[in-house]
Amino acid sequence: MAHRPVDPNQSFPDLEQEVLQRWRERDVFRESLRRRQGAEPWVFYEGPPTANGRPGAHHVLARVFKDIYPRFKTMRGHYVERKAGWDTHGLPVEIAVQKKLGIENKKEIEEYGIAEFNRQCRESVFEYLEEWDALTERIGFWIDLGDAYRTLDATYIESVWWALRQIYDKGLLYEGHKVVPYCPGCGTALSSHEVALAYRTVKDPSVYVRFPVVEDGGPLQRGDELLVWTTTPWTLVSNAAVAVDPELTYVRAKTGPLEAPVVLAEALVERVLGCDDVKVLERFPGAAIDGVRYEPPFSYIPGREYGERGHSVLLGDFVTADDGTGLVHTAIAFGEDDFQLGWRYGLNVVNPVRLDGTYDERIGKYAGRFVKDADADLVEDLRARGKLLKSEEYEHAYPFCWRSGDPLLYYAKPAWYIKTSQLRDRLLAANDSVNWHPEHIKAGRMGNWLENNVDWALSRERYWGTPLPVWRCEEGHLHCVGSFDELEELSGVRLEDPHRPYVDEVGFPCPSCSGRMQRVPEVIDVWFDSGAMPFAQHHAPFENAERFGARFPADFICEALDQTRGWFYSLLAISTLLFDRSSYENVVCLGLILDKDARKMSKSVGNVVDPWTVIDEYGADAFRWYFFTAKQPWDGYQFDTERVGDGVRFFLKQLWSTYSFYVLYANANAIEEPPAEPGTELEAWILSRLGDATETVTRGLDEYDTTTAGRAIAAFVGDLSNWYVRRSRRRFWDGDPAAFGTLRECLLTVAKLLAPFAPFVADELYDNLDGSEPSVHLCDWPAPRPRDLDLERDMAVARETVRLGLSARTAAKVKVRQPLREAVVVAAGRERDAIEALADVVREELNVKELRFVERADELGSYEIKPNYRTLGPRFGKHMPAVAEAVGSLDPAIVADALREGRHIGVSVGGTDHEVGPDDLHLRLEPLEGYQLEREASHAVALDLSLDDDLRREGLAREVVHAVQNARKAAGLAVEDRIALTLGGDGELLDAARTHEAYVSGETLAVEVAYDGDGKGEPATIEGLELRIALTRA
RNA sequence: GGGCGAUUAGCUCAGCCGGUUAGAGCGCUUCUCUGAUAAGGAUGAGGUCCCAGGUUCGAAUCCUGGAUCGCCCUCCA
């Protein structure tokens, strides 16, 4: 037998296991690379996941999109290397280890020992590696896991050091004193993307505090009170100054309950003081009170410590009158604006808060308390001392540490930065060269982010990460080490493991003075690690410089939308810093997966989908197919496992049963490799449609649009199964080579088109139908067959005719099994030609003896003429209503005739004559009452419903055949089994069967038919008459 | 608070460089075909294309404003 028999009820998950086994045995992935060695590379970069957690459905999403395009490009002839990668450093890893060890903070880590702590991190990072590898293989994501880059490898780290040295040499790496979001629990500053992870809406105190003016100045007098608003009372102890907007109008106002006049923005008087009893004494711009001195709310830190302008009014352009009082409390160490303002006025940074988030000894009785917890007592203190105007609650979004859950403090700290803001224009230019999918990311999300670029806060005061390769001596001289060789030259030490704590122990003499250099304590942001992968994965430039050069930039990367600020940015920033260009050309940006009720998947809600359950139930192909075709991936998914099942039922099963149909009859007819030459119009048509599908799929994948591409495959398979095969079954029973050749060609091409989408089922089809290569994935992408557009259009008309005819049958309640004498088709010109050319198909499908054409439907209905707005609109513009009216008043019969002959029609609009052609008008048939007629536009089908005895007998014969077929099926016979048939029962039925005995025996594969079956066999009922059917395998 | 995106049938989604009757599939009615298909075909019900304005001869489509949802950003003191 030429083909393996196919189980029509094949389980796809089982099938996939077999295919996986075949891929392993035949080493298909590596072979697909070997065959393209030397071909033009198409470069893919893997954005490294972290393997310290279980992979979820969203990882499957990313990984199947990372798979489909490399498979496609490989089939298109490119050499597509796929090097895997793992992100291994960072706080999440440390947190996991801390949890495991029961360690709460940095102090305890150091007591535990950095060496052992980092050893545990190194282990933990690959805790779920096996599951990642297993899932990766199971979903058919072809990537070289054996040659994965890992950010913890010494070679990788050395490349990162090289990159930092380049940046340092350009003067773009610096230590700054900046206000950063700081987590007192983790003891580290957070990057902006970490901050973004956990904003929560919280209620904080909202207090209005009175700051008495201590000397007359401008419009103010000693004793007046500045009204200052804040939501962080804990920062009031280090109040350094008050900021006002120089342009904004302020007032000095007297209000009933208060003795002294108060100062605030005019726009906020009503909201802050209430509307009653307020007397405005003065109005003046903020600039008028520049320099006014006041008494701070707490006296722990004397004004002189801040410098000349301590505890005075400063001018700041960030002040608004949207909230508060228009006078802004400024605490230099705890806010970016505050810090900037202080810097401009030369104020000193005084920070009375320790790294653990508690006040230091300068803050008297509050010393040692966690600052956020002191809010309430501080407010009480103010109230007791008569400094408070009022205190409320304020609801706003406040950032928390995404790991520890502690509230973040904005905090002035020394940190290392990369001066990316200096390269803003270059970053924008690099971004401009990228093709984003979807397109709006470029100018939108990514573009906006780059426009507002701030320097990259690079350093982390942590342990498990790439050490910042900066050494410093006691004099403050700096040296950035760019390689292990250099470090060895300087220090005489060759590092086995460049991680902390070993690297911390390496010191060397300062090149500039007599001091000794030690490394600064920080490690770097993990995003710098992953962003360095284009060269670091190859240990370039130390090794493989050429290899790197040939694989830079990437043609394609793909990650979820949240990487805009993550990997997409770090890749872009690093390559712009080093090479002044983007490291990628095409990006597919995937949306988030929500559950079926559109809620975000989270462990706490318990709605996380375990990918294995989906794969076990429906298979990897189905899972992939869902992601590729359910919708455009960037809009995100409302994931419902049942939708995955739909794809199996309506697409994969349909394809599978078409395939099993082929194999069944090809084997039955001993057909092996039939020629793909069309024998009929129907075959020419399906091959033309195949060309169409090939073009659409190719274009779709070229444009990173799997949705359109995949849906085109499904549409084609629908046509193949529901029209071509359905209308051609007899030819397969008869063993017609052209039919087999056509269907095989279609299935094999579908297998190739489908290979990147559903690599398992595609390979199974290919292997069983052709198999000349070890796998479909080693084949070339199919070239589109030539189209026959006229034929495609004709077939559409014929199918429409059939639809109308069937509809007419339904309306007349006449079964399709009952043959009818004639269908009257109203059609002319090209439509008529089309239907005539495909008359056999139409007749068979409608089960009518004849098609009769009428050009004019006068006896069936009347025409109505409608203007074609699409063509006439642009021509006539605002005269369209008049045109529509003119068209409406034409004589339909005359117009119909004229159009049929292709003549133009004259219409008069506003006294001017115009000509309109056939394309400018739509004809629409209005049926007369009393006719059984189905119509669409100018095209209609009517049925002759009169029956004579012959037709009736023929109908009954078909009923008999139908009943016998059911009996065959019930008896469990194979489709090719011959039978001996014995019929009995009602005389009219037997008479019909006898009359059409050749037909009956041919259809039912009966080698003999007897009519003496009364009382024998299984009873069946046809139109109320009894039929007895007895059959045996002959 | 700012930016970006989304909102079309019960469900999942097309359509959207304006063209007058808004589509598909699923689900649901009714009927039906079958020597591959727990399939197919026909049929019916089901839509204020989120809302309100505007531009236009004509708006699901373009503009403005708003609502809701999602994501991202944001020290708003």
CSV table of N, CA and C (backbone and C1' of nucleotides) in Angstrom, one decimal, chain B residues 2-46:
chain,number,residue,atom,x,y,z
B,2,G,P,-4.9,64.6,31.4
B,2,G,O5',-3.5,64.1,30.8
B,2,G,C5',-2.5,65.1,30.4
B,2,G,C4',-1.3,64.3,29.9
B,2,G,C3',-1.5,63.3,28.8
B,2,G,O3',-1.6,64.0,27.5
B,2,G,C1',-0.2,62.3,30.4
B,3,G,P,-2.4,63.3,26.4
B,3,G,O5',-1.5,62.0,25.9
B,3,G,C5',-0.3,62.3,25.4
B,3,G,C4',0.4,60.9,25.1
B,3,G,C3',-0.4,59.9,24.3
B,3,G,O3',-0.3,60.2,22.9
B,3,G,C1',0.5,58.8,26.2
B,4,C,P,-1.5,59.9,22.0
B,4,C,O5',-1.4,58.3,21.9
B,4,C,C5',-0.3,57.6,21.3
B,4,C,C4',-0.4,56.1,21.6
B,4,C,C3',-1.6,55.5,21.1
B,4,C,O3',-1.7,55.3,19.7
B,4,C,C1',-1.1,54.7,23.2
B,5,G,P,-3.1,55.3,19.0
B,5,G,O5',-3.8,54.0,19.4
B,5,G,C5',-3.3,52.7,19.0
B,5,G,C4',-3.9,51.6,19.8
B,5,G,C3',-5.3,51.4,19.7
B,5,G,O3',-5.7,50.7,18.5
B,5,G,C1',-4.7,51.2,21.9
B,6,A,P,-7.1,51.0,17.8
B,6,A,O5',-8.1,50.2,18.8
B,6,A,C5',-8.0,48.8,18.8
B,6,A,C4',-8.8,48.2,20.0
B,6,A,C3',-10.3,48.5,19.9
B,6,A,O3',-11.0,47.6,19.0
B,6,A,C1',-9.6,49.1,22.0
B,7,U,P,-12.2,48.1,18.1
B,7,U,O5',-13.4,48.1,19.2
B,7,U,C5',-13.7,46.9,20.0
B,7,U,C4',-14.7,47.3,21.0
B,7,U,C3',-16.0,47.7,20.4
B,7,U,O3',-17.1,47.1,21.0
B,7,U,C1',-15.1,49.4,21.9
B,8,U,P,-17.7,45.7,20.4
B,8,U,O5',-18.1,46.2,18.9
B,8,U,C5',-19.3,47.0,18.8
B,8,U,C4',-19.9,46.8,17.5
B,8,U,C3',-20.3,45.3,17.1
B,8,U,O3',-21.5,44.9,17.7
B,8,U,C1',-19.1,46.2,15.3
B,9,A,P,-21.6,43.5,18.3
B,9,A,O5',-22.8,42.8,17.5
B,9,A,C5',-24.1,43.2,17.7
B,9,A,C4',-25.0,41.9,17.6
B,9,A,C3',-24.5,40.8,18.4
B,9,A,O3',-25.6,40.1,19.0
B,9,A,C1',-24.6,40.1,16.2
B,10,G,P,-26.3,40.6,20.3
B,10,G,O5',-25.8,39.4,21.3
B,10,G,C5',-26.1,39.5,22.7
B,10,G,C4',-25.6,38.2,23.3
B,10,G,C3',-24.1,37.9,23.0
B,10,G,O3',-23.3,38.5,24.0
B,10,G,C1',-25.4,36.1,22.3
B,11,C,P,-21.8,39.0,23.6
B,11,C,O5',-21.1,37.7,23.3
B,11,C,C5',-20.6,36.8,24.3
B,11,C,C4',-19.8,35.8,23.7
B,11,C,C3',-18.5,36.3,23.0
B,11,C,O3',-17.5,36.5,23.9
B,11,C,C1',-19.7,34.7,21.7
B,12,U,P,-16.4,37.6,23.5
B,12,U,O5',-15.6,36.9,22.3
B,12,U,C5',-14.8,35.8,22.5
B,12,U,C4',-14.2,35.4,21.2
B,12,U,C3',-13.5,36.6,20.4
B,12,U,O3',-12.2,36.8,20.9
B,12,U,C1',-14.8,35.2,18.9
B,13,C,P,-11.5,38.2,20.5
B,13,C,O5',-11.4,38.1,18.9
B,13,C,C5',-11.5,39.2,18.1
B,13,C,C4',-11.7,38.7,16.7
B,13,C,C3',-11.6,39.8,15.6
B,13,C,O3',-10.2,40.0,15.3
B,13,C,C1',-13.5,38.4,15.2
B,14,A,P,-9.8,41.3,14.5
B,14,A,O5',-10.2,41.0,13.0
B,14,A,C5',-11.1,41.8,12.3
B,14,A,C4',-11.3,41.2,11.0
B,14,A,C3',-11.5,42.3,9.9
B,14,A,O3',-10.2,42.6,9.3
B,14,A,C1',-13.3,40.9,9.9
B,15,G,P,-9.8,44.1,9.2
B,15,G,O5',-10.9,44.8,8.3
B,15,G,C5',-11.1,44.3,7.0
B,15,G,C4',-12.4,44.9,6.5
B,15,G,C3',-12.5,46.4,6.4
B,15,G,O3',-12.1,46.9,5.2
B,15,G,C1',-14.5,45.4,7.5
B,16,C,P,-10.8,47.8,5.2
B,16,C,O5',-11.2,49.2,5.6
B,16,C,C5',-12.5,49.8,5.4
B,16,C,C4',-12.6,51.0,6.2
B,16,C,C3',-11.2,51.6,6.4
B,16,C,O3',-11.1,52.8,5.7
B,16,C,C1',-12.2,51.2,8.5
B,17,C,P,-9.7,52.7,4.8
B,17,C,O5',-10.2,53.7,3.7
B,17,C,C5',-10.4,55.1,4.1
B,17,C,C4',-9.2,55.9,3.6
B,17,C,C3',-9.4,56.4,2.2
B,17,C,O3',-10.2,57.5,2.1
B,17,C,C1',-7.2,55.5,2.5
B,18,G,P,-11.6,57.4,1.6
B,18,G,O5',-12.5,57.2,2.9
B,18,G,C5',-12.9,55.9,3.2
B,18,G,C4',-14.4,55.9,3.5
B,18,G,C3',-15.2,55.6,2.3
B,18,G,O3',-16.1,54.6,2.6
B,18,G,C1',-15.9,57.7,3.2
B,19,G,P,-16.6,53.4,2.1
B,19,G,O5',-17.9,54.0,1.5
B,19,G,C5',-19.1,53.3,1.7
B,19,G,C4',-20.1,53.8,0.7
B,19,G,C3',-20.4,52.9,-0.5
B,19,G,O3',-21.7,52.5,-0.4
B,19,G,C1',-20.2,55.1,-1.2
B,20,U,P,-22.3,51.2,0.0
B,20,U,O5',-23.2,51.7,1.2
B,20,U,C5',-24.4,51.1,1.5
B,20,U,C4',-25.4,52.1,1.8
B,20,U,C3',-26.7,51.8,0.9
B,20,U,O3',-27.8,51.8,1.8
B,20,U,C1',-26.0,54.1,0.8
B,21,U,P,-29.0,51.0,1.2
B,21,U,O5',-28.8,49.6,1.9
B,21,U,C5',-29.2,49.5,3.2
B,21,U,C4',-28.9,48.1,3.6
B,21,U,C3',-27.4,47.8,3.4
B,21,U,O3',-27.0,46.7,4.4
B,21,U,C1',-28.6,46.4,2.0
B,22,A,P,-26.9,47.0,5.8
B,22,A,O5',-25.5,46.4,6.0
B,22,A,C5',-24.4,46.6,5.0
B,22,A,C4',-23.1,46.1,5.6
B,22,A,C3',-23.3,44.7,6.2
B,22,A,O3',-23.0,43.8,5.2
B,22,A,C1',-22.2,46.2,7.7
B,23,G,P,-24.1,42.9,4.6
B,23,G,O5',-23.4,41.5,4.5
B,23,G,C5',-23.2,40.7,5.6
B,23,G,C4',-21.7,40.3,5.6
B,23,G,C3',-21.4,39.0,6.3
B,23,G,O3',-21.7,37.9,5.5
B,23,G,C1',-19.9,40.7,7.0
B,24,A,P,-22.3,36.6,6.2
B,24,A,O5',-21.0,35.9,6.8
B,24,A,C5',-19.9,35.7,5.9
B,24,A,C4',-18.8,35.1,6.6
B,24,A,C3',-19.1,34.0,7.6
B,24,A,O3',-19.3,32.8,7.0
B,24,A,C1',-17.6,35.6,8.6
B,25,G,P,-20.2,31.7,7.6
B,25,G,O5',-19.4,31.2,8.9
B,25,G,C5',-18.2,30.5,8.7
B,25,G,C4',-17.6,30.3,10.0
B,25,G,C3',-18.5,29.8,11.1
B,25,G,O3',-18.6,28.4,11.0
B,25,G,C1',-17.3,31.6,12.0
B,26,C,P,-20.0,27.7,11.5
B,26,C,O5',-19.9,27.8,13.1
B,26,C,C5',-18.8,27.2,13.8
B,26,C,C4',-18.9,27.7,15.2
B,26,C,C3',-20.2,27.4,16.0
B,26,C,O3',-20.3,26.1,16.4
B,26,C,C1',-19.4,29.6,16.4
B,27,G,P,-21.7,25.4,16.4
B,27,G,O5',-22.5,26.2,17.4
B,27,G,C5',-22.2,26.2,18.8
B,27,G,C4',-23.1,27.2,19.5
B,27,G,C3',-24.6,27.0,19.2
B,27,G,O3',-25.2,25.9,20.0
B,27,G,C1',-24.0,29.3,19.1
B,28,C,P,-26.3,25.0,19.3
B,28,C,O5',-27.5,26.0,19.2
B,28,C,C5',-28.2,26.5,20.4
B,28,C,C4',-29.2,27.5,20.0
B,28,C,C3',-30.3,27.1,19.0
B,28,C,O3',-31.2,26.3,19.5
B,28,C,C1',-29.5,29.3,18.5
B,29,U,P,-31.8,25.0,18.6
B,29,U,O5',-33.2,25.6,18.1
B,29,U,C5',-33.3,26.9,17.7
B,29,U,C4',-34.6,27.1,16.8
B,29,U,C3',-35.0,26.0,15.9
B,29,U,O3',-35.9,25.2,16.4
B,29,U,C1',-34.6,28.0,14.7
B,30,U,P,-36.1,23.6,16.0
B,30,U,O5',-36.4,23.8,14.4
B,30,U,C5',-37.8,24.1,14.0
B,30,U,C4',-37.8,24.3,12.5
B,30,U,C3',-37.3,23.1,11.7
B,30,U,O3',-38.3,22.2,11.5
B,30,U,C1',-36.2,25.1,10.9
B,31,C,P,-37.9,20.6,11.3
B,31,C,O5',-37.2,20.6,9.9
B,31,C,C5',-38.0,20.8,8.7
B,31,C,C4',-37.2,21.0,7.5
B,31,C,C3',-36.2,19.9,7.0
B,31,C,O3',-36.9,18.9,6.4
B,31,C,C1',-35.1,22.0,6.9
B,32,U,P,-36.3,17.4,6.3
B,32,U,O5',-35.0,17.6,5.4
B,32,U,C5',-35.1,17.9,4.0
B,32,U,C4',-33.7,18.2,3.5
B,32,U,C3',-32.8,17.1,3.5
B,32,U,O3',-33.0,16.3,2.3
B,32,U,C1',-31.7,19.0,4.3
B,33,C,P,-32.4,14.8,2.3
B,33,C,O5',-30.9,15.0,1.8
B,33,C,C5',-30.6,15.5,0.5
B,33,C,C4',-29.1,15.6,0.4
B,33,C,C3',-28.3,14.4,0.7
B,33,C,O3',-28.3,13.5,-0.4
B,33,C,C1',-27.3,16.2,1.8
B,34,U,P,-28.4,11.9,-0.1
B,34,U,O5',-26.9,11.6,0.3
B,34,U,C5',-25.8,12.0,-0.5
B,34,U,C4',-24.5,11.9,0.3
B,34,U,C3',-24.3,10.6,1.0
B,34,U,O3',-23.8,9.6,0.1
B,34,U,C1',-23.8,12.4,2.4
B,35,G,P,-23.9,8.1,0.6
B,35,G,O5',-22.3,7.9,0.9
B,35,G,C5',-21.9,7.2,2.0
B,35,G,C4',-20.7,6.4,1.7
B,35,G,C3',-19.6,7.3,1.0
B,35,G,O3',-18.8,8.0,2.0
B,35,G,C1',-19.8,5.2,-0.1
B,36,A,P,-18.0,9.2,1.6
B,36,A,O5',-17.2,9.5,3.0
B,36,A,C5',-16.4,8.6,3.6
B,36,A,C4',-15.4,9.3,4.4
B,36,A,C3',-16.0,10.4,5.3
B,36,A,O3',-16.4,9.8,6.6
B,36,A,C1',-14.3,11.4,4.1
B,37,U,P,-17.7,10.2,7.3
B,37,U,O5',-17.3,11.5,8.1
B,37,U,C5',-16.1,11.4,8.9
B,37,U,C4',-15.6,12.9,9.2
B,37,U,C3',-16.7,13.7,9.9
B,37,U,O3',-16.1,14.3,11.1
B,37,U,C1',-15.9,14.8,8.0
B,38,A,P,-16.4,13.8,12.5
B,38,A,O5',-17.7,14.8,12.8
B,38,A,C5',-19.0,14.4,12.5
B,38,A,C4',-19.8,14.7,13.7
B,38,A,C3',-19.5,16.1,14.3
B,38,A,O3',-20.6,16.9,14.0
B,38,A,C1',-19.5,14.4,16.0
B,39,A,P,-20.5,18.5,14.0
B,39,A,O5',-20.1,18.8,12.5
B,39,A,C5',-18.8,19.4,12.3
B,39,A,C4',-18.4,19.1,10.9
B,39,A,C3',-19.1,19.9,9.8
B,39,A,O3',-18.6,21.2,9.7
B,39,A,C1',-18.8,17.6,9.1
B,40,G,P,-19.6,22.3,9.3
B,40,G,O5',-20.0,21.9,7.8
B,40,G,C5',-19.0,21.9,6.8
B,40,G,C4',-19.7,21.5,5.5
B,40,G,C3',-20.8,22.3,5.1
B,40,G,O3',-20.4,23.5,4.5
B,40,G,C1',-21.4,20.0,4.8
B,41,G,P,-21.2,24.8,4.7
B,41,G,O5',-22.5,24.6,3.8
B,41,G,C5',-22.4,24.4,2.4
B,41,G,C4',-23.8,24.1,1.8
B,41,G,C3',-24.8,25.1,2.2
B,41,G,O3',-24.8,26.3,1.4
B,41,G,C1',-25.7,22.9,2.5
B,42,A,P,-25.2,27.7,2.0
B,42,A,O5',-26.8,27.6,2.1
B,42,A,C5',-27.5,27.5,0.9
B,42,A,C4',-28.9,27.2,1.2
B,42,A,C3',-29.6,28.2,2.1
B,42,A,O3',-30.1,29.3,1.4
B,42,A,C1',-30.1,26.0,2.9
B,43,U,P,-30.2,30.7,2.1
B,43,U,O5',-31.3,30.4,3.2
B,43,U,C5',-32.6,30.1,2.8
B,43,U,C4',-33.5,29.9,4.1
B,43,U,C3',-33.4,31.0,5.1
B,43,U,O3',-34.2,32.1,4.8
B,43,U,C1',-33.2,28.9,6.2
B,44,G,P,-33.8,33.6,5.2
B,44,G,O5',-34.3,33.7,6.7
B,44,G,C5',-35.7,33.5,6.9
B,44,G,C4',-35.9,33.3,8.4
B,44,G,C3',-35.3,34.3,9.3
B,44,G,O3',-36.1,35.5,9.4
B,44,G,C1',-34.8,32.2,10.1
B,45,A,P,-35.4,36.9,9.6
B,45,A,O5',-35.2,36.9,11.2
B,45,A,C5',-36.3,36.7,12.1
B,45,A,C4',-35.8,36.4,13.5
B,45,A,C3',-34.8,37.3,14.1
B,45,A,O3',-35.4,38.5,14.6
B,45,A,C1',-34.0,35.2,14.4
B,46,G,P,-34.9,39.9,14.4
B,46,G,O5',-33.5,39.8,15.2
B,46,G,C5',-33.5,39.6,16.6
B,46,G,C4',-32.1,39.4,17.1
B,46,G,C3',-31.1,40.5,16.7
B,46,G,O3',-31.1,41.5,17.6
B,46,G,C1',-30.2,38.3,16.2
